[in-house]
Short mmCIF file of C-alpha atoms (C1' of nucleotides) in Angstrom, two decimals:
data_model
loop_
_atom_site.label_atom_id
_atom_site.label_comp_id
_atom_site.label_asym_id
_atom_site.label_seq_id
_atom_site.Cartn_x
_atom_site.Cartn_y
_atom_site.Cartn_z
CA MET A 1 -36.82 5.90 3.65
CA ASP A 2 -33.48 4.52 2.47
CA SER A 3 -30.81 3.56 4.97
CA VAL A 4 -27.63 5.03 3.56
CA ARG A 5 -23.96 4.49 4.31
CA ILE A 6 -22.03 7.70 4.93
CA ALA A 7 -19.47 6.74 2.28
CA ASP A 8 -22.28 7.00 -0.33
CA ILE A 9 -23.89 10.17 1.02
CA GLY A 10 -22.84 12.33 -1.95
CA GLY A 11 -25.38 10.56 -4.15
CA TYR A 12 -28.31 11.61 -1.98
CA GLU A 13 -28.04 15.41 -1.99
CA GLY A 14 -31.43 17.03 -1.31
CA GLN A 15 -33.00 13.74 -0.20
CA GLU A 16 -34.04 12.63 3.25
CA VAL A 17 -32.06 9.60 4.42
CA ARG A 18 -31.59 7.41 7.46
CA ILE A 19 -28.19 6.61 8.97
CA GLU A 20 -27.48 3.90 11.52
CA GLY A 21 -24.40 4.70 13.50
CA TRP A 22 -22.67 5.98 16.61
CA LEU A 23 -21.97 9.43 18.03
CA TYR A 24 -18.29 10.19 17.42
CA ASN A 25 -18.34 13.69 18.90
CA LYS A 26 -20.74 16.46 19.81
CA ARG A 27 -20.36 20.23 19.81
CA SER A 28 -23.16 22.15 21.38
CA SER A 29 -24.09 25.79 21.32
CA GLY A 30 -27.34 26.10 23.25
CA LYS A 31 -29.85 26.28 20.45
CA ILE A 32 -27.83 24.19 17.98
CA HIS A 33 -26.09 20.84 18.36
CA PHE A 34 -23.52 19.45 15.95
CA LEU A 35 -23.49 15.66 16.17
CA ILE A 36 -20.61 13.97 14.37
CA VAL A 37 -21.90 10.54 13.43
CA ARG A 38 -19.81 7.59 12.25
CA ASP A 39 -21.25 4.43 10.74
CA GLY A 40 -18.15 2.40 9.91
CA SER A 41 -17.96 3.71 6.36
CA GLY A 42 -17.21 7.32 7.26
CA PHE A 43 -17.87 10.35 9.43
CA LEU A 44 -20.67 12.87 8.91
CA GLN A 45 -21.59 16.11 10.64
CA THR A 46 -25.30 16.30 11.45
CA VAL A 47 -27.00 19.46 12.70
CA ALA A 48 -29.85 19.63 15.19
CA VAL A 49 -31.51 23.05 15.36
CA ARG A 50 -33.97 23.99 18.10
CA GLY A 51 -37.35 24.61 16.52
CA GLU A 52 -36.63 22.46 13.46
CA LEU A 53 -36.50 19.25 15.48
CA ALA A 54 -39.13 18.08 17.99
CA ALA A 55 -38.33 19.52 21.42
CA ASP A 56 -37.86 16.12 23.11
CA GLN A 57 -35.55 14.98 20.33
CA PHE A 58 -33.55 18.20 20.50
CA ASP A 59 -33.10 17.74 24.25
CA LEU A 60 -32.10 14.12 23.65
CA CYS A 61 -29.24 15.35 21.42
CA GLY A 62 -27.91 17.53 24.22
CA GLY A 63 -27.63 14.56 26.56
CA LEU A 64 -25.92 12.16 24.18
CA THR A 65 -22.58 10.72 25.22
CA GLN A 66 -19.61 9.82 23.04
CA GLU A 67 -20.16 6.50 21.19
CA SER A 68 -23.89 6.29 21.98
CA SER A 69 -25.60 4.27 19.24
CA ILE A 70 -28.14 6.34 17.32
CA VAL A 71 -30.29 6.17 14.21
CA VAL A 72 -30.72 9.58 12.61
CA THR A 73 -32.83 10.85 9.74
CA GLY A 74 -32.30 14.09 7.93
CA ARG A 75 -31.91 15.97 4.69
CA VAL A 76 -28.55 15.75 2.89
CA ARG A 77 -27.06 19.12 2.12
CA ALA A 78 -23.73 20.13 0.55
CA ASP A 79 -21.93 22.47 2.92
CA GLU A 80 -18.36 23.70 2.76
CA ARG A 81 -18.23 24.14 6.53
CA ALA A 82 -18.51 20.35 7.08
CA MET A 83 -15.71 17.81 6.84
CA GLY A 84 -16.33 15.73 3.74
CA GLY A 85 -18.42 18.44 2.10
CA PHE A 86 -21.85 17.10 3.11
CA GLU A 87 -24.00 17.68 6.14
CA LEU A 88 -27.26 16.29 7.43
CA THR A 89 -29.97 18.58 8.81
CA LEU A 90 -31.70 16.38 11.37
CA THR A 91 -35.41 15.67 11.13
CA GLY A 92 -35.38 12.81 13.60
CA ILE A 93 -33.19 10.89 16.01
CA GLU A 94 -33.64 7.60 17.82
CA LEU A 95 -31.40 6.54 20.69
CA VAL A 96 -30.47 2.84 20.58
CA GLN A 97 -28.19 2.85 23.61
CA LEU A 98 -26.82 5.67 25.74
CA ALA A 99 -23.12 4.85 26.04
CA LYS A 100 -21.46 4.88 29.44
CA GLU A 101 -18.46 7.16 29.91
CA TYR A 102 -16.25 6.29 26.93
CA PRO A 103 -12.63 5.71 27.93
CA ILE A 104 -11.02 6.97 24.72
CA THR A 105 -11.46 10.72 24.51
CA LEU A 106 -10.52 12.94 21.60
CA LYS A 107 -7.42 14.03 23.51
CA GLU A 108 -4.12 12.22 23.55
CA HIS A 109 -3.64 8.86 25.21
CA GLY A 110 -0.66 6.64 25.93
CA VAL A 111 0.06 3.53 23.89
CA ASP A 112 -0.43 1.09 26.76
CA PHE A 113 -3.84 2.55 27.61
CA LEU A 114 -4.91 2.48 23.96
CA LEU A 115 -3.77 -1.12 23.51
CA ASP A 116 -5.70 -2.13 26.62
CA HIS A 117 -8.74 -0.66 24.83
CA ARG A 118 -7.88 -1.92 21.36
CA HIS A 119 -11.43 -3.28 20.94
CA LEU A 120 -12.63 0.36 21.11
CA TRP A 121 -9.54 2.05 19.64
CA ILE A 122 -10.26 0.51 16.21
CA ARG A 123 -13.23 2.92 15.99
CA SER A 124 -10.88 5.92 15.94
CA PRO A 125 -10.26 7.57 12.56
CA ARG A 126 -6.54 6.88 12.24
CA GLN A 127 -6.86 3.26 13.34
CA HIS A 128 -9.87 2.84 11.10
CA ALA A 129 -7.90 4.22 8.14
CA ALA A 130 -4.88 1.98 8.75
CA LEU A 131 -7.06 -1.14 8.95
CA LEU A 132 -8.86 -0.17 5.73
CA ILE A 133 -5.45 0.08 4.05
CA ARG A 134 -4.59 -3.34 5.46
CA ASP A 135 -7.77 -4.71 3.87
CA GLU A 136 -6.82 -3.11 0.55
CA VAL A 137 -3.30 -4.57 0.67
CA ILE A 138 -4.70 -8.05 1.22
CA ALA A 139 -7.38 -7.69 -1.48
CA ALA A 140 -4.87 -6.31 -3.99
CA ALA A 141 -2.34 -9.05 -3.23
CA GLU A 142 -4.86 -11.85 -3.70
CA GLU A 143 -6.29 -10.17 -6.79
CA TRP A 144 -2.86 -9.99 -8.44
CA LEU A 145 -2.02 -13.59 -7.62
CA ARG A 146 -5.33 -14.98 -8.87
CA THR A 147 -5.22 -13.02 -12.13
CA ASN A 148 -1.69 -14.33 -12.65
CA GLY A 149 -2.57 -18.00 -12.33
CA PHE A 150 -1.92 -18.68 -8.64
CA ILE A 151 -4.38 -20.63 -6.53
CA LYS A 152 -4.68 -20.29 -2.77
CA LEU A 153 -3.57 -23.46 -1.05
CA ASP A 154 -3.61 -23.06 2.70
CA SER A 155 -0.85 -24.53 4.79
CA PRO A 156 -1.45 -25.94 8.26
CA ILE A 157 -1.07 -23.86 11.40
CA LEU A 158 -0.43 -26.83 13.68
CA THR A 159 2.80 -28.39 12.49
CA PRO A 160 4.98 -31.27 13.66
CA ALA A 161 8.32 -29.47 13.41
CA ALA A 162 10.11 -26.25 12.69
CA CYS A 163 10.10 -25.07 9.10
CA GLU A 164 13.44 -23.37 9.38
CA GLY A 165 14.68 -24.55 12.74
CA THR A 166 16.10 -21.19 13.75
CA THR A 167 13.46 -19.06 15.40
CA THR A 168 11.71 -20.05 18.59
CA LEU A 169 8.38 -21.77 18.18
CA PHE A 170 5.23 -21.86 20.27
CA GLU A 171 4.82 -25.41 21.50
CA THR A 172 1.48 -27.02 22.17
CA ASP A 173 0.10 -30.45 22.95
CA TYR A 174 -1.35 -32.55 20.13
CA PHE A 175 -3.02 -35.49 21.88
CA GLY A 176 0.17 -36.37 23.70
CA GLU A 177 2.57 -35.36 20.95
CA LYS A 178 4.43 -32.10 20.66
CA ALA A 179 3.13 -29.72 18.01
CA TYR A 180 4.12 -26.20 17.06
CA LEU A 181 2.33 -23.15 15.71
CA SER A 182 3.50 -22.50 12.17
CA GLN A 183 6.24 -19.96 11.62
CA SER A 184 6.00 -20.30 7.82
CA GLY A 185 3.86 -22.17 5.31
CA GLN A 186 6.70 -22.37 2.86
CA LEU A 187 7.54 -26.05 2.97
CA TYR A 188 3.89 -26.90 2.32
CA VAL A 189 3.51 -24.50 -0.62
CA GLU A 190 6.61 -26.15 -2.11
CA ALA A 191 4.59 -29.37 -2.17
CA GLY A 192 1.64 -27.37 -3.50
CA CYS A 193 3.48 -25.87 -6.46
CA MET A 194 4.54 -29.33 -7.61
CA ALA A 195 0.82 -30.22 -7.72
CA PHE A 196 -0.69 -26.95 -9.03
CA GLY A 197 2.21 -25.04 -10.61
CA LYS A 198 1.64 -21.69 -8.94
CA VAL A 199 0.19 -21.48 -5.42
CA TYR A 200 0.17 -19.22 -2.41
CA CYS A 201 -0.79 -19.49 1.20
CA PHE A 202 -2.02 -16.68 3.40
CA GLY A 203 -2.36 -16.94 7.10
CA PRO A 204 -1.05 -16.11 10.53
CA THR A 205 2.51 -16.86 11.48
CA PHE A 206 3.86 -17.25 15.00
CA ARG A 207 7.30 -16.33 16.29
CA ALA A 208 8.08 -16.85 19.96
CA GLU A 209 11.02 -14.44 19.75
CA LYS A 210 11.32 -11.87 22.49
CA SER A 211 11.43 -9.13 19.90
CA LYS A 212 10.44 -5.71 21.15
CA THR A 213 10.68 -3.24 18.32
CA ARG A 214 8.28 -1.29 16.12
CA ARG A 215 8.85 -3.86 13.34
CA HIS A 216 7.89 -7.01 15.25
CA LEU A 217 4.72 -8.85 16.16
CA ILE A 218 4.50 -12.22 17.89
CA GLU A 219 1.60 -13.16 15.58
CA PHE A 220 1.65 -11.64 12.11
CA TRP A 221 0.18 -12.41 8.70
CA MET A 222 2.25 -13.53 5.77
CA ILE A 223 1.40 -14.25 2.14
CA GLU A 224 3.69 -16.84 0.57
CA PRO A 225 3.61 -17.51 -3.20
CA GLU A 226 5.57 -20.45 -4.60
CA MET A 227 6.21 -21.29 -8.27
CA ALA A 228 7.40 -24.48 -9.96
CA TYR A 229 9.87 -24.10 -12.85
CA ALA A 230 10.81 -20.62 -11.64
CA THR A 231 14.30 -19.27 -11.10
CA GLN A 232 15.29 -16.60 -8.61
CA ASP A 233 15.32 -14.07 -11.49
CA ASP A 234 11.71 -15.01 -12.33
CA ASN A 235 10.92 -14.72 -8.64
CA MET A 236 12.13 -11.11 -8.41
CA VAL A 237 10.15 -10.09 -11.49
CA VAL A 238 7.00 -11.51 -9.88
CA GLN A 239 7.75 -9.70 -6.63
CA GLU A 240 8.20 -6.26 -8.20
CA GLN A 241 5.01 -6.66 -10.25
CA PHE A 242 3.17 -7.89 -7.17
CA VAL A 243 4.33 -5.13 -4.81
CA SER A 244 3.86 -2.29 -7.30
CA HIS A 245 0.31 -3.53 -8.00
CA ILE A 246 -0.50 -3.48 -4.28
CA VAL A 247 0.79 0.09 -3.94
CA LYS A 248 -1.13 1.21 -7.03
CA ARG A 249 -4.39 -0.26 -5.74
CA CYS A 250 -3.97 1.50 -2.39
CA LEU A 251 -3.40 4.82 -4.16
CA GLU A 252 -6.54 4.25 -6.25
CA ASN A 253 -8.91 2.92 -3.60
CA ARG A 254 -7.62 4.26 -0.28
CA HIS A 255 -6.54 7.74 -1.24
CA ASP A 256 -8.59 9.43 1.49
CA GLU A 257 -7.25 7.14 4.19
CA LEU A 258 -3.64 7.72 3.07
CA VAL A 259 -4.22 11.47 3.16
CA LEU A 260 -5.84 11.24 6.61
CA LEU A 261 -2.72 9.48 7.85
CA GLY A 262 -0.57 12.24 6.36
CA ARG A 263 1.14 9.97 3.82
CA ASP A 264 3.38 11.61 1.22
CA LEU A 265 1.69 10.17 -1.88
CA SER A 266 4.54 11.09 -4.21
CA LYS A 267 6.72 8.54 -2.40
CA LEU A 268 4.18 5.82 -3.23
CA GLU A 269 3.65 7.00 -6.80
CA ALA A 270 7.36 6.39 -7.38
CA VAL A 271 6.96 2.68 -6.60
CA THR A 272 6.89 1.20 -10.10
CA ALA A 273 8.59 -1.91 -11.49
CA PRO A 274 11.41 -2.64 -11.99
CA PHE A 275 13.05 -2.29 -8.59
CA PRO A 276 16.81 -1.81 -8.22
CA ARG A 277 18.93 -4.88 -7.46
CA VAL A 278 21.98 -4.61 -5.25
CA SER A 279 24.15 -7.60 -4.51
CA TYR A 280 25.17 -8.39 -0.96
CA ASP A 281 28.77 -7.68 -2.01
CA GLU A 282 27.82 -4.22 -3.32
CA ALA A 283 25.80 -3.52 -0.19
CA VAL A 284 28.84 -4.31 1.95
CA GLU A 285 30.87 -1.88 -0.15
CA MET A 286 28.16 0.76 0.37
CA LEU A 287 28.42 0.32 4.12
CA HIS A 288 32.22 0.57 4.00
CA ALA A 289 32.03 3.67 1.79
CA GLY A 290 29.68 5.17 4.38
CA GLY A 291 32.24 4.55 7.10
CA ARG A 292 30.43 1.66 8.82
CA GLU A 293 32.28 -1.33 10.20
CA PHE A 294 31.00 -4.51 8.63
CA GLU A 295 32.55 -7.88 7.92
CA TRP A 296 31.66 -9.89 4.79
CA GLY A 297 29.68 -12.93 5.90
CA ASP A 298 27.64 -11.28 8.62
CA ASP A 299 23.95 -10.57 8.26
CA PHE A 300 22.81 -6.95 8.05
CA GLY A 301 21.37 -5.37 11.16
CA ALA A 302 18.50 -2.91 11.11
CA PRO A 303 20.83 0.15 11.02
CA ASP A 304 22.75 -1.39 8.07
CA GLU A 305 19.52 -1.92 6.15
CA ALA A 306 18.50 1.65 6.85
CA VAL A 307 21.75 2.96 5.35
CA ILE A 308 21.29 0.85 2.21
CA CYS A 309 17.61 1.53 1.53
CA SER A 310 17.95 5.25 2.23
CA ARG A 311 19.90 5.47 -1.04
CA PHE A 312 16.87 4.44 -3.13
CA ASP A 313 13.38 5.87 -3.60
CA LYS A 314 11.92 2.46 -4.47
CA PRO A 315 12.00 -0.89 -2.72
CA VAL A 316 15.41 -2.48 -3.33
CA PHE A 317 16.39 -6.14 -3.71
CA ILE A 318 19.49 -7.24 -1.84
CA THR A 319 20.62 -10.39 -3.65
CA GLY A 320 23.11 -13.16 -3.02
CA TYR A 321 23.52 -13.36 0.76
CA PRO A 322 26.17 -15.58 2.31
CA THR A 323 24.97 -19.18 2.52
CA LYS A 324 25.72 -19.47 6.23
CA VAL A 325 23.34 -16.67 7.31
CA LYS A 326 20.36 -17.98 5.32
CA ALA A 327 17.94 -20.89 5.59
CA PHE A 328 18.99 -24.46 4.80
CA TYR A 329 16.75 -24.85 1.72
CA MET A 330 18.22 -22.05 -0.40
CA GLN A 331 19.89 -22.90 -3.72
CA PRO A 332 23.61 -22.00 -3.85
CA GLU A 333 25.10 -20.14 -6.80
CA PRO A 334 26.71 -22.90 -8.92
CA ASP A 335 30.07 -21.14 -9.38
CA ARG A 336 30.06 -19.56 -5.91
CA PRO A 337 28.61 -21.92 -3.30
CA GLU A 338 29.34 -19.53 -0.41
CA VAL A 339 26.42 -17.41 -1.70
CA VAL A 340 22.75 -18.38 -2.26
CA LYS A 341 20.16 -17.43 -4.91
CA CYS A 342 18.01 -15.26 -2.74
CA ALA A 343 16.85 -11.71 -2.24
CA ASP A 344 15.40 -9.67 0.56
CA LEU A 345 13.21 -6.77 -0.53
CA LEU A 346 13.78 -3.68 1.59
CA ALA A 347 11.06 -1.04 1.61
CA PRO A 348 12.21 2.59 1.24
CA GLU A 349 12.14 5.28 3.95
CA GLY A 350 13.70 2.97 6.51
CA TYR A 351 10.82 0.50 6.73
CA GLY A 352 13.16 -2.45 6.27
CA GLU A 353 12.57 -5.96 5.03
CA ILE A 354 9.09 -6.69 3.71
CA ILE A 355 9.93 -9.76 1.60
CA GLY A 356 12.33 -12.66 1.94
CA GLY A 357 12.55 -14.95 -1.07
CA SER A 358 14.78 -17.50 -2.75
CA GLU A 359 15.20 -20.29 -5.22
CA ARG A 360 14.92 -23.59 -3.34
CA ILE A 361 17.30 -26.52 -3.50
CA HIS A 362 15.85 -29.12 -5.89
CA ASP A 363 18.67 -31.66 -5.70
CA LEU A 364 18.05 -34.47 -3.20
CA ASP A 365 21.70 -35.08 -2.23
CA LEU A 366 22.43 -31.41 -1.63
CA LEU A 367 19.28 -30.92 0.44
CA GLU A 368 20.12 -33.94 2.60
CA GLN A 369 23.61 -32.56 3.12
CA ARG A 370 22.26 -29.15 4.20
CA MET A 371 19.86 -30.78 6.63
CA ARG A 372 22.75 -32.65 8.24
CA GLU A 373 24.73 -29.40 8.49
CA HIS A 374 21.76 -27.74 10.24
CA ASP A 375 21.14 -30.75 12.54
CA LEU A 376 17.55 -31.08 11.34
CA PRO A 377 15.74 -34.28 12.36
CA ARG A 378 15.44 -36.33 9.18
CA ALA A 379 12.24 -38.13 10.16
CA GLY A 380 10.02 -35.07 10.20
CA TYR A 381 11.19 -34.02 6.76
CA GLU A 382 10.79 -37.22 4.75
CA TRP A 383 7.76 -35.82 2.97
CA TYR A 384 9.75 -32.70 2.06
CA LEU A 385 12.57 -34.85 0.66
CA ASP A 386 9.98 -36.77 -1.40
CA LEU A 387 9.44 -33.57 -3.39
CA ARG A 388 13.07 -34.01 -4.61
CA ARG A 389 12.55 -37.73 -5.37
CA TYR A 390 9.46 -37.49 -7.56
CA GLY A 391 9.77 -35.04 -10.43
CA SER A 392 11.91 -32.40 -8.75
CA VAL A 393 12.23 -29.11 -10.63
CA PRO A 394 13.80 -25.72 -9.91
CA HIS A 395 11.28 -23.64 -7.97
CA SER A 396 11.19 -20.35 -6.16
CA GLY A 397 8.99 -18.37 -3.84
CA PHE A 398 8.82 -15.65 -1.27
CA GLY A 399 6.98 -14.43 1.81
CA LEU A 400 5.57 -10.94 2.22
CA GLY A 401 4.82 -9.67 5.70
CA ILE A 402 1.42 -7.98 5.63
CA GLU A 403 1.79 -5.67 8.64
CA ARG A 404 5.21 -4.36 7.61
CA THR A 405 3.87 -3.72 4.12
CA VAL A 406 0.85 -1.88 5.53
CA ALA A 407 3.09 0.16 7.85
CA TRP A 408 5.23 1.21 4.91
CA ILE A 409 2.33 2.04 2.56
CA SER A 410 0.39 3.92 5.24
CA GLY A 411 3.48 5.68 6.55
CA SER A 412 2.84 4.43 10.09
CA GLU A 413 5.66 4.09 12.49
CA HIS A 414 4.61 0.90 14.27
CA VAL A 415 3.34 -2.50 13.04
CA ARG A 416 1.24 -3.02 16.17
CA GLU A 417 -1.40 -0.67 14.77
CA MET A 418 -1.48 -2.46 11.40
CA ILE A 419 -3.34 -5.54 12.72
CA PRO A 420 -6.73 -5.48 14.46
CA PHE A 421 -5.60 -7.20 17.66
CA PRO A 422 -1.80 -7.25 17.97
CA ARG A 423 0.01 -9.93 19.94
CA LEU A 424 3.12 -8.42 21.42
CA LEU A 425 5.73 -9.44 23.92
CA ASN A 426 3.78 -9.55 27.21
CA ARG A 427 0.47 -8.63 25.59
CA ILE A 428 -2.29 -11.08 24.66
CA TYR A 429 -5.23 -8.86 25.80
CA PRO A 430 -7.74 -8.05 24.43
"C1'" U B 1 18.64 -11.42 27.29
"C1'" C B 2 21.17 -6.50 27.01
"C1'" C B 3 21.14 -0.89 26.73
"C1'" U B 4 18.06 3.32 27.76
"C1'" C B 5 13.82 6.22 29.46
"C1'" G B 6 9.56 6.16 32.42
"C1'" A B 7 5.32 5.05 36.40
"C1'" U B 8 1.50 11.43 40.29
"C1'" A B 9 -6.69 12.31 39.48
"C1'" G B 10 -10.67 8.26 34.64
"C1'" C B 11 -6.93 10.24 30.51
"C1'" U B 12 -2.42 13.36 29.18
"C1'" C B 13 1.12 15.59 32.11
"C1'" A B 14 3.62 19.49 35.59
"C1'" G B 15 5.67 19.45 40.50
"C1'" C B 16 12.10 16.99 41.83
"C1'" G B 17 13.38 17.80 50.17
"C1'" G B 18 8.75 21.77 53.47
"C1'" U B 19 0.26 21.65 53.24
"C1'" A B 20 -1.09 17.47 45.98
"C1'" G B 21 -1.44 20.89 40.81
"C1'" A B 22 -3.21 21.98 35.46
"C1'" G B 23 -5.79 20.69 30.93
"C1'" C B 24 -9.28 17.22 29.18
"C1'" A B 25 -13.21 13.67 30.70
"C1'" A B 26 -17.60 13.42 34.41
"C1'" C B 27 -21.53 16.48 36.80
"C1'" C B 28 -24.25 21.59 37.02
"C1'" G B 29 -25.06 26.26 34.36
"C1'" G B 30 -24.41 29.63 29.76
"C1'" C B 31 -24.07 30.21 24.41
"C1'" U B 32 -27.93 29.68 16.96
"C1'" G B 33 -22.37 27.53 12.82
"C1'" U B 34 -19.21 24.49 15.95
"C1'" U B 35 -14.41 21.98 13.65
"C1'" A B 36 -9.86 18.26 19.70
"C1'" A B 37 -15.79 24.33 19.94
"C1'" C B 38 -15.80 27.93 23.86
"C1'" C B 39 -17.00 30.39 28.97
"C1'" G B 40 -18.21 29.87 34.50
"C1'" G B 41 -18.74 26.40 38.60
"C1'" U B 42 -18.52 21.33 41.37
"C1'" G B 43 -16.69 16.64 42.76
"C1'" G B 44 -12.23 13.64 42.02
"C1'" G B 45 -5.48 11.14 44.81
"C1'" U B 46 -2.58 4.69 49.25
"C1'" C B 47 2.16 10.10 44.01
"C1'" G B 48 3.56 1.61 40.89
"C1'" C B 49 5.21 -1.87 45.28
"C1'" A B 50 8.73 -2.80 49.45
"C1'" G B 51 12.68 -1.11 52.27
"C1'" G B 52 16.25 2.88 53.57
"C1'" U B 53 18.31 8.21 54.41
"C1'" U B 54 16.06 12.66 56.80
"C1'" C B 55 13.01 16.66 61.87
"C1'" G B 56 10.28 16.06 57.22
"C1'" A B 57 10.16 12.05 50.92
"C1'" A B 58 5.81 12.37 45.12
"C1'" U B 59 10.90 14.47 45.27
"C1'" C B 60 17.23 11.42 47.42
"C1'" C B 61 19.19 5.93 47.69
"C1'" U B 62 18.47 0.33 47.02
"C1'" G B 63 15.58 -3.72 45.32
"C1'" C B 64 11.26 -5.44 42.78
"C1'" U B 65 6.99 -5.07 39.34
"C1'" C B 66 4.93 -3.06 34.99
"C1'" G B 67 5.44 -0.18 30.50
"C1'" G B 68 7.88 2.91 26.21
"C1'" G B 69 12.12 3.24 22.75
"C1'" G B 70 16.33 0.59 20.80
"C1'" A B 71 19.69 -3.93 20.02
"C1'" G B 72 19.82 -9.08 18.75
"C1'" C B 73 16.40 -12.35 15.70
"C1'" C B 74 13.29 -11.95 11.73
"C1'" A B 75 8.57 -10.63 7.69
#
RNA sequence: UCCUCGAUAGCUCAGCGGUAGAGCAACCGGCUGUUAACCGGUGGGUCGCAGGUUCGAAUCCUGCUCGGGGAGCCA
């Protein structure tokens, strides 16, 4: 008999199949048991009827506990009364392990309790759906990049110095020398694009900031494309193609999961290139027109971003930030050096920044000057300066935060549920 | 680091000066179509920790610990 995954059950109507899974829930009515089985690919209602199943097996069903591992066989039947449209009439059941009292019930639980049991929580339907959407986002992102000529060139996680020098880094010991967990692979993909033209890195990123909001993780995943001979205008065109492809793929391949999470699909269907572009100057005017106090030259706070992106139904680029609030490597506008060639991409519906990108400085003298202004130790950056000594060209790139993107696409309110095992302020378990 | 809210049964919570409660989970029983199934019964507590006020504190006050939400910083 074929072992079948629940996701494929529709193709086996009328046949007897075998499913290897776990008991998600049980409803019992004396002479009939409804066992809801999950197998990782989906959920399926199975029906055990007294008289149609061997007596010892029927009794076994009555004693099953939540999350017990079971192998069931039965006949596939279309039935409108079952979630998913198909049901299995049991002809046999084998108990693999009788689960002890399962801590996560079908009732409500608090966040702290659920995070303490994250290793079990990921079995729950909503968490399962969110992590499937995460997988789709990653697959779609890499698919788009590879079909558009990018190669994956991983950057190191153990690094000798700060990439941007601003945020707090996790320090570790490297055989007697100080080393830091990477907070960005960007500097390394800049080297990569001079070797391969178009590259990206994808990996975990570490920020030792004491951030405690629904938008922050201590360890999060970032995908960072970098392109040689690309201007900031080219960069934004790539980003809007890239992001709209990711959204489209999720709508195509994870429709059921989006619906399960209650996502308004029309909001996602509206996400098509091109995306609106608003200059920093215009954004400041928007804030003033809305009655907010804001001084030109400051960076936007989360409430400011919310005001701006609430005016659009697509992601919106905010371009041309003041030089002094951005990273040292960003290329200034030639006729307006107080502003840099950069853009943040703000997701709609208040989800905030999902991409930060810019054109990088390619002139050696200017880059050296910026590093002095930012008090960066020259020695650790000699290799980076070499990129401006040997065939320097204009180049641009960006970083997309995976968990924030997944939170936006799935309509979830917190990034901590968008990664299998979140690292949060004061949480490194499990 | 700052602002704010919270901590009572395994879980989610009510009780807010006078004998510790409910729903769910567990256990026992009932039920042939359940959808967080339902009905009856049983067991289950150092009310976060330490002081203080009071005849009497889960309840009021102070400090501490842990957690939620937000700010800053960022993706």
